[in-house]
Amino acid sequence: SMAKSHGQPRADSATVMSLQLFLQDIFDRWQELHPVTPLSVQFNDADENKNILAERTLSQAITHLLDNAAQASPAGVEVMAAWNERELDLQILDHGNGLPEQHNIGEPFVTTKQHGQGLGIYLSRTVVEGLGGTISIANREQGGVIAHVRIPVHALQERR
């Protein structure tokens, strides 16, 4: 469904809402589906009234990243979200074993999971890059992985 709706005019698939409400809704829905995995969310110096065009593909992209973090770290996932007039900065941190040194995570059909297909991060990256943003995925010094998403706020507010 992400691939099918990618490239659709955003006005067809989006509603106006605050960025914080949009993100909180994603986190709340995800937590309902994963009640045994604790999710800690921190909003840093966020403008609660920053409105965006909230679209399903971005919600799905963030959900895929949360799913991956929870699979690596069922004991808990942390999210730090911040934004200003220029950029949304979203960090999803897990406490799993980390990634192998040589990895191409985010490429289609590249996975570290035994039964994975390697498409979740690829599709998430496609959506974020379509908004002019970036996703970086790296090992954390203290263990686990960080998925770092950056998206220009103006891209979240524009009708295409």
JSON list of C-alpha atoms in Angstrom, two decimals:
[
{"chain": "A", "resi": 1, "resn": "SER", "atom": "CA", "xyz": [0.00, 0.00, 0.00]},
{"chain": "A", "resi": 2, "resn": "MET", "atom": "CA", "xyz": [2.94, 2.36, 0.64]},
{"chain": "A", "resi": 3, "resn": "ALA", "atom": "CA", "xyz": [4.35, 1.73, -2.82]},
{"chain": "A", "resi": 4, "resn": "LYS", "atom": "CA", "xyz": [0.93, 2.06, -4.41]},
{"chain": "A", "resi": 5, "resn": "SER", "atom": "CA", "xyz": [0.17, 5.43, -2.77]},
{"chain": "A", "resi": 6, "resn": "HIS", "atom": "CA", "xyz": [3.70, 6.81, -3.14]},
{"chain": "A", "resi": 7, "resn": "GLY", "atom": "CA", "xyz": [3.58, 9.62, -5.65]},
{"chain": "A", "resi": 8, "resn": "GLN", "atom": "CA", "xyz": [-0.16, 10.22, -5.28]},
{"chain": "A", "resi": 9, "resn": "PRO", "atom": "CA", "xyz": [-1.03, 13.87, -4.96]},
{"chain": "A", "resi": 10, "resn": "ARG", "atom": "CA", "xyz": [-0.70, 14.60, -1.26]},
{"chain": "A", "resi": 11, "resn": "ALA", "atom": "CA", "xyz": [-3.96, 16.53, -1.16]},
{"chain": "A", "resi": 12, "resn": "ASP", "atom": "CA", "xyz": [-5.74, 13.25, -1.97]},
{"chain": "A", "resi": 13, "resn": "SER", "atom": "CA", "xyz": [-4.29, 11.32, 0.96]},
{"chain": "A", "resi": 14, "resn": "ALA", "atom": "CA", "xyz": [-3.65, 13.93, 3.67]},
{"chain": "A", "resi": 15, "resn": "THR", "atom": "CA", "xyz": [-5.49, 15.93, 6.30]},
{"chain": "A", "resi": 16, "resn": "VAL", "atom": "CA", "xyz": [-4.29, 19.02, 8.15]},
{"chain": "A", "resi": 17, "resn": "MET", "atom": "CA", "xyz": [-3.34, 18.45, 11.79]},
{"chain": "A", "resi": 18, "resn": "SER", "atom": "CA", "xyz": [-0.66, 19.45, 14.25]},
{"chain": "A", "resi": 19, "resn": "LEU", "atom": "CA", "xyz": [2.67, 17.67, 13.84]},
{"chain": "A", "resi": 20, "resn": "GLN", "atom": "CA", "xyz": [2.67, 16.66, 17.50]},
{"chain": "A", "resi": 21, "resn": "LEU", "atom": "CA", "xyz": [-0.82, 15.17, 17.26]},
{"chain": "A", "resi": 22, "resn": "PHE", "atom": "CA", "xyz": [0.15, 13.34, 14.05]},
{"chain": "A", "resi": 23, "resn": "LEU", "atom": "CA", "xyz": [3.20, 11.78, 15.70]},
{"chain": "A", "resi": 24, "resn": "GLN", "atom": "CA", "xyz": [1.41, 11.03, 18.97]},
{"chain": "A", "resi": 25, "resn": "ASP", "atom": "CA", "xyz": [-1.33, 9.24, 17.03]},
{"chain": "A", "resi": 26, "resn": "ILE", "atom": "CA", "xyz": [1.30, 7.07, 15.29]},
{"chain": "A", "resi": 27, "resn": "PHE", "atom": "CA", "xyz": [2.93, 6.22, 18.61]},
{"chain": "A", "resi": 28, "resn": "ASP", "atom": "CA", "xyz": [-0.40, 5.51, 20.34]},
{"chain": "A", "resi": 29, "resn": "ARG", "atom": "CA", "xyz": [-1.61, 3.24, 17.53]},
{"chain": "A", "resi": 30, "resn": "TRP", "atom": "CA", "xyz": [1.73, 1.44, 17.43]},
{"chain": "A", "resi": 31, "resn": "GLN", "atom": "CA", "xyz": [1.67, 0.89, 21.20]},
{"chain": "A", "resi": 32, "resn": "GLU", "atom": "CA", "xyz": [-1.85, -0.57, 20.99]},
{"chain": "A", "resi": 33, "resn": "LEU", "atom": "CA", "xyz": [-0.54, -3.15, 18.50]},
{"chain": "A", "resi": 34, "resn": "HIS", "atom": "CA", "xyz": [2.59, -3.87, 20.58]},
{"chain": "A", "resi": 35, "resn": "PRO", "atom": "CA", "xyz": [1.39, -3.73, 24.20]},
{"chain": "A", "resi": 36, "resn": "VAL", "atom": "CA", "xyz": [4.27, -5.80, 25.60]},
{"chain": "A", "resi": 37, "resn": "THR", "atom": "CA", "xyz": [7.01, -3.58, 24.14]},
{"chain": "A", "resi": 38, "resn": "PRO", "atom": "CA", "xyz": [7.42, -0.40, 26.19]},
{"chain": "A", "resi": 39, "resn": "LEU", "atom": "CA", "xyz": [7.60, 2.75, 24.06]},
{"chain": "A", "resi": 40, "resn": "SER", "atom": "CA", "xyz": [9.13, 5.87, 25.59]},
{"chain": "A", "resi": 41, "resn": "VAL", "atom": "CA", "xyz": [8.43, 9.08, 23.64]},
{"chain": "A", "resi": 42, "resn": "GLN", "atom": "CA", "xyz": [10.01, 12.45, 24.30]},
{"chain": "A", "resi": 43, "resn": "PHE", "atom": "CA", "xyz": [9.02, 15.63, 22.46]},
{"chain": "A", "resi": 44, "resn": "ASN", "atom": "CA", "xyz": [11.91, 18.12, 22.69]},
{"chain": "A", "resi": 45, "resn": "ASP", "atom": "CA", "xyz": [11.15, 21.85, 22.51]},
{"chain": "A", "resi": 46, "resn": "ALA", "atom": "CA", "xyz": [8.39, 21.21, 20.00]},
{"chain": "A", "resi": 47, "resn": "ASP", "atom": "CA", "xyz": [5.94, 23.77, 18.68]},
{"chain": "A", "resi": 48, "resn": "GLU", "atom": "CA", "xyz": [2.66, 22.05, 19.54]},
{"chain": "A", "resi": 49, "resn": "ASN", "atom": "CA", "xyz": [0.77, 24.17, 17.00]},
{"chain": "A", "resi": 50, "resn": "LYS", "atom": "CA", "xyz": [2.91, 23.40, 13.92]},
{"chain": "A", "resi": 51, "resn": "ASN", "atom": "CA", "xyz": [0.40, 22.14, 11.35]},
{"chain": "A", "resi": 52, "resn": "ILE", "atom": "CA", "xyz": [1.24, 19.68, 8.59]},
{"chain": "A", "resi": 53, "resn": "LEU", "atom": "CA", "xyz": [-0.53, 17.65, 5.93]},
{"chain": "A", "resi": 54, "resn": "ALA", "atom": "CA", "xyz": [-0.67, 14.33, 7.76]},
{"chain": "A", "resi": 55, "resn": "GLU", "atom": "CA", "xyz": [-0.52, 11.54, 5.24]},
{"chain": "A", "resi": 56, "resn": "ARG", "atom": "CA", "xyz": [-0.78, 7.80, 5.58]},
{"chain": "A", "resi": 57, "resn": "THR", "atom": "CA", "xyz": [2.47, 6.92, 3.80]},
{"chain": "A", "resi": 58, "resn": "LEU", "atom": "CA", "xyz": [4.57, 8.89, 6.30]},
{"chain": "A", "resi": 59, "resn": "SER", "atom": "CA", "xyz": [2.68, 7.28, 9.16]},
{"chain": "A", "resi": 60, "resn": "GLN", "atom": "CA", "xyz": [3.42, 3.84, 7.68]},
{"chain": "A", "resi": 61, "resn": "ALA", "atom": "CA", "xyz": [7.09, 4.73, 7.16]},
{"chain": "A", "resi": 62, "resn": "ILE", "atom": "CA", "xyz": [7.50, 5.68, 10.82]},
{"chain": "A", "resi": 63, "resn": "THR", "atom": "CA", "xyz": [5.56, 2.60, 11.90]},
{"chain": "A", "resi": 64, "resn": "HIS", "atom": "CA", "xyz": [7.95, 0.34, 9.94]},
{"chain": "A", "resi": 65, "resn": "LEU", "atom": "CA", "xyz": [10.90, 1.89, 11.74]},
{"chain": "A", "resi": 66, "resn": "LEU", "atom": "CA", "xyz": [9.21, 1.34, 15.12]},
{"chain": "A", "resi": 67, "resn": "ASP", "atom": "CA", "xyz": [8.45, -2.27, 14.16]},
{"chain": "A", "resi": 68, "resn": "ASN", "atom": "CA", "xyz": [12.10, -2.92, 13.30]},
{"chain": "A", "resi": 69, "resn": "ALA", "atom": "CA", "xyz": [13.27, -1.38, 16.55]},
{"chain": "A", "resi": 70, "resn": "ALA", "atom": "CA", "xyz": [10.83, -3.49, 18.57]},
{"chain": "A", "resi": 71, "resn": "GLN", "atom": "CA", "xyz": [11.88, -6.69, 16.82]},
{"chain": "A", "resi": 72, "resn": "ALA", "atom": "CA", "xyz": [15.49, -5.97, 17.76]},
{"chain": "A", "resi": 73, "resn": "SER", "atom": "CA", "xyz": [14.62, -4.73, 21.24]},
{"chain": "A", "resi": 74, "resn": "PRO", "atom": "CA", "xyz": [11.39, -6.21, 22.64]},
{"chain": "A", "resi": 75, "resn": "ALA", "atom": "CA", "xyz": [12.33, -4.88, 26.09]},
{"chain": "A", "resi": 76, "resn": "GLY", "atom": "CA", "xyz": [11.76, -1.32, 24.90]},
{"chain": "A", "resi": 77, "resn": "VAL", "atom": "CA", "xyz": [12.07, 1.35, 22.24]},
{"chain": "A", "resi": 78, "resn": "GLU", "atom": "CA", "xyz": [12.79, 5.05, 22.72]},
{"chain": "A", "resi": 79, "resn": "VAL", "atom": "CA", "xyz": [11.73, 7.90, 20.46]},
{"chain": "A", "resi": 80, "resn": "MET", "atom": "CA", "xyz": [12.94, 11.48, 20.55]},
{"chain": "A", "resi": 81, "resn": "ALA", "atom": "CA", "xyz": [11.08, 13.95, 18.36]},
{"chain": "A", "resi": 82, "resn": "ALA", "atom": "CA", "xyz": [11.91, 17.59, 17.82]},
{"chain": "A", "resi": 83, "resn": "TRP", "atom": "CA", "xyz": [11.09, 20.16, 15.19]},
{"chain": "A", "resi": 84, "resn": "ASN", "atom": "CA", "xyz": [11.44, 23.79, 14.44]},
{"chain": "A", "resi": 85, "resn": "GLU", "atom": "CA", "xyz": [10.48, 25.97, 11.48]},
{"chain": "A", "resi": 86, "resn": "ARG", "atom": "CA", "xyz": [13.02, 24.15, 9.28]},
{"chain": "A", "resi": 87, "resn": "GLU", "atom": "CA", "xyz": [13.14, 20.45, 10.16]},
{"chain": "A", "resi": 88, "resn": "LEU", "atom": "CA", "xyz": [11.49, 17.48, 11.84]},
{"chain": "A", "resi": 89, "resn": "ASP", "atom": "CA", "xyz": [14.13, 15.45, 13.65]},
{"chain": "A", "resi": 90, "resn": "LEU", "atom": "CA", "xyz": [12.96, 12.00, 14.74]},
{"chain": "A", "resi": 91, "resn": "GLN", "atom": "CA", "xyz": [15.23, 9.47, 16.45]},
{"chain": "A", "resi": 92, "resn": "ILE", "atom": "CA", "xyz": [14.13, 5.89, 17.08]},
{"chain": "A", "resi": 93, "resn": "LEU", "atom": "CA", "xyz": [16.48, 3.99, 19.37]},
{"chain": "A", "resi": 94, "resn": "ASP", "atom": "CA", "xyz": [16.54, 0.31, 20.21]},
{"chain": "A", "resi": 95, "resn": "HIS", "atom": "CA", "xyz": [18.62, -1.69, 22.68]},
{"chain": "A", "resi": 96, "resn": "GLY", "atom": "CA", "xyz": [19.20, -4.76, 20.52]},
{"chain": "A", "resi": 97, "resn": "ASN", "atom": "CA", "xyz": [22.43, -6.35, 19.30]},
{"chain": "A", "resi": 98, "resn": "GLY", "atom": "CA", "xyz": [23.11, -3.74, 16.63]},
{"chain": "A", "resi": 99, "resn": "LEU", "atom": "CA", "xyz": [23.87, -4.19, 12.96]},
{"chain": "A", "resi": 100, "resn": "PRO", "atom": "CA", "xyz": [26.71, -6.19, 11.43]},
{"chain": "A", "resi": 101, "resn": "GLU", "atom": "CA", "xyz": [29.69, -4.03, 10.48]},
{"chain": "A", "resi": 102, "resn": "GLN", "atom": "CA", "xyz": [29.07, -4.47, 6.77]},
{"chain": "A", "resi": 103, "resn": "HIS", "atom": "CA", "xyz": [25.42, -3.85, 6.04]},
{"chain": "A", "resi": 104, "resn": "ASN", "atom": "CA", "xyz": [23.33, -2.23, 3.35]},
{"chain": "A", "resi": 105, "resn": "ILE", "atom": "CA", "xyz": [20.22, -1.75, 5.45]},
{"chain": "A", "resi": 106, "resn": "GLY", "atom": "CA", "xyz": [17.65, 0.22, 3.51]},
{"chain": "A", "resi": 107, "resn": "GLU", "atom": "CA", "xyz": [18.45, -1.41, 0.17]},
{"chain": "A", "resi": 108, "resn": "PRO", "atom": "CA", "xyz": [15.67, -3.60, -1.21]},
{"chain": "A", "resi": 109, "resn": "PHE", "atom": "CA", "xyz": [15.86, -7.24, -0.07]},
{"chain": "A", "resi": 110, "resn": "VAL", "atom": "CA", "xyz": [18.71, -6.58, 2.38]},
{"chain": "A", "resi": 111, "resn": "THR", "atom": "CA", "xyz": [17.80, -7.73, 5.88]},
{"chain": "A", "resi": 112, "resn": "THR", "atom": "CA", "xyz": [19.39, -8.85, 9.11]},
{"chain": "A", "resi": 113, "resn": "LYS", "atom": "CA", "xyz": [16.27, -10.78, 10.15]},
{"chain": "A", "resi": 114, "resn": "GLN", "atom": "CA", "xyz": [15.96, -14.52, 9.71]},
{"chain": "A", "resi": 115, "resn": "HIS", "atom": "CA", "xyz": [12.60, -14.30, 7.93]},
{"chain": "A", "resi": 116, "resn": "GLY", "atom": "CA", "xyz": [12.70, -10.67, 6.82]},
{"chain": "A", "resi": 117, "resn": "GLN", "atom": "CA", "xyz": [12.29, -9.42, 3.29]},
{"chain": "A", "resi": 118, "resn": "GLY", "atom": "CA", "xyz": [14.26, -6.20, 3.64]},
{"chain": "A", "resi": 119, "resn": "LEU", "atom": "CA", "xyz": [11.50, -3.96, 2.33]},
{"chain": "A", "resi": 120, "resn": "GLY", "atom": "CA", "xyz": [10.27, -2.07, 5.41]},
{"chain": "A", "resi": 121, "resn": "ILE", "atom": "CA", "xyz": [13.27, 0.24, 5.75]},
{"chain": "A", "resi": 122, "resn": "TYR", "atom": "CA", "xyz": [13.57, 0.56, 1.98]},
{"chain": "A", "resi": 123, "resn": "LEU", "atom": "CA", "xyz": [9.95, 1.71, 1.67]},
{"chain": "A", "resi": 124, "resn": "SER", "atom": "CA", "xyz": [10.33, 4.02, 4.68]},
{"chain": "A", "resi": 125, "resn": "ARG", "atom": "CA", "xyz": [13.41, 5.56, 3.11]},
{"chain": "A", "resi": 126, "resn": "THR", "atom": "CA", "xyz": [11.59, 5.99, -0.22]},
{"chain": "A", "resi": 127, "resn": "VAL", "atom": "CA", "xyz": [8.76, 7.91, 1.48]},
{"chain": "A", "resi": 128, "resn": "VAL", "atom": "CA", "xyz": [11.09, 10.10, 3.56]},
{"chain": "A", "resi": 129, "resn": "GLU", "atom": "CA", "xyz": [13.37, 10.86, 0.60]},
{"chain": "A", "resi": 130, "resn": "GLY", "atom": "CA", "xyz": [10.29, 11.69, -1.46]},
{"chain": "A", "resi": 131, "resn": "LEU", "atom": "CA", "xyz": [9.66, 14.47, 1.07]},
{"chain": "A", "resi": 132, "resn": "GLY", "atom": "CA", "xyz": [13.23, 15.72, 0.69]},
{"chain": "A", "resi": 133, "resn": "GLY", "atom": "CA", "xyz": [14.35, 14.06, 3.92]},
{"chain": "A", "resi": 134, "resn": "THR", "atom": "CA", "xyz": [16.89, 11.47, 4.97]},
{"chain": "A", "resi": 135, "resn": "ILE", "atom": "CA", "xyz": [17.02, 8.31, 7.07]},
{"chain": "A", "resi": 136, "resn": "SER", "atom": "CA", "xyz": [20.29, 7.15, 8.55]},
{"chain": "A", "resi": 137, "resn": "ILE", "atom": "CA", "xyz": [20.58, 3.88, 10.43]},
{"chain": "A", "resi": 138, "resn": "ALA", "atom": "CA", "xyz": [23.62, 3.19, 12.55]},
{"chain": "A", "resi": 139, "resn": "ASN", "atom": "CA", "xyz": [24.87, 1.34, 15.58]},
{"chain": "A", "resi": 140, "resn": "ARG", "atom": "CA", "xyz": [24.84, 3.24, 18.86]},
{"chain": "A", "resi": 141, "resn": "GLU", "atom": "CA", "xyz": [27.99, 3.37, 20.99]},
{"chain": "A", "resi": 142, "resn": "GLN", "atom": "CA", "xyz": [26.09, 2.02, 24.01]},
{"chain": "A", "resi": 143, "resn": "GLY", "atom": "CA", "xyz": [24.56, -0.81, 21.96]},
{"chain": "A", "resi": 144, "resn": "GLY", "atom": "CA", "xyz": [21.53, -1.07, 19.78]},
{"chain": "A", "resi": 145, "resn": "VAL", "atom": "CA", "xyz": [20.62, 0.92, 16.70]},
{"chain": "A", "resi": 146, "resn": "ILE", "atom": "CA", "xyz": [19.43, 4.45, 15.99]},
{"chain": "A", "resi": 147, "resn": "ALA", "atom": "CA", "xyz": [17.19, 5.25, 13.06]},
{"chain": "A", "resi": 148, "resn": "HIS", "atom": "CA", "xyz": [17.49, 8.99, 12.50]},
{"chain": "A", "resi": 149, "resn": "VAL", "atom": "CA", "xyz": [14.85, 10.65, 10.32]},
{"chain": "A", "resi": 150, "resn": "ARG", "atom": "CA", "xyz": [15.11, 14.26, 9.15]},
{"chain": "A", "resi": 151, "resn": "ILE", "atom": "CA", "xyz": [12.43, 15.89, 7.02]},
{"chain": "A", "resi": 152, "resn": "PRO", "atom": "CA", "xyz": [12.12, 19.53, 5.99]},
{"chain": "A", "resi": 153, "resn": "VAL", "atom": "CA", "xyz": [9.00, 20.92, 7.68]},
{"chain": "A", "resi": 154, "resn": "HIS", "atom": "CA", "xyz": [7.98, 22.86, 4.56]},
{"chain": "A", "resi": 155, "resn": "ALA", "atom": "CA", "xyz": [7.69, 19.52, 2.71]},
{"chain": "A", "resi": 156, "resn": "LEU", "atom": "CA", "xyz": [5.22, 18.33, 5.35]},
{"chain": "A", "resi": 157, "resn": "GLN", "atom": "CA", "xyz": [3.11, 21.44, 4.85]},
{"chain": "A", "resi": 158, "resn": "GLU", "atom": "CA", "xyz": [3.00, 21.62, 1.04]},
{"chain": "A", "resi": 159, "resn": "ARG", "atom": "CA", "xyz": [0.31, 20.30, -1.23]},
{"chain": "A", "resi": 160, "resn": "ARG", "atom": "CA", "xyz": [1.81, 18.47, -4.19]}
]
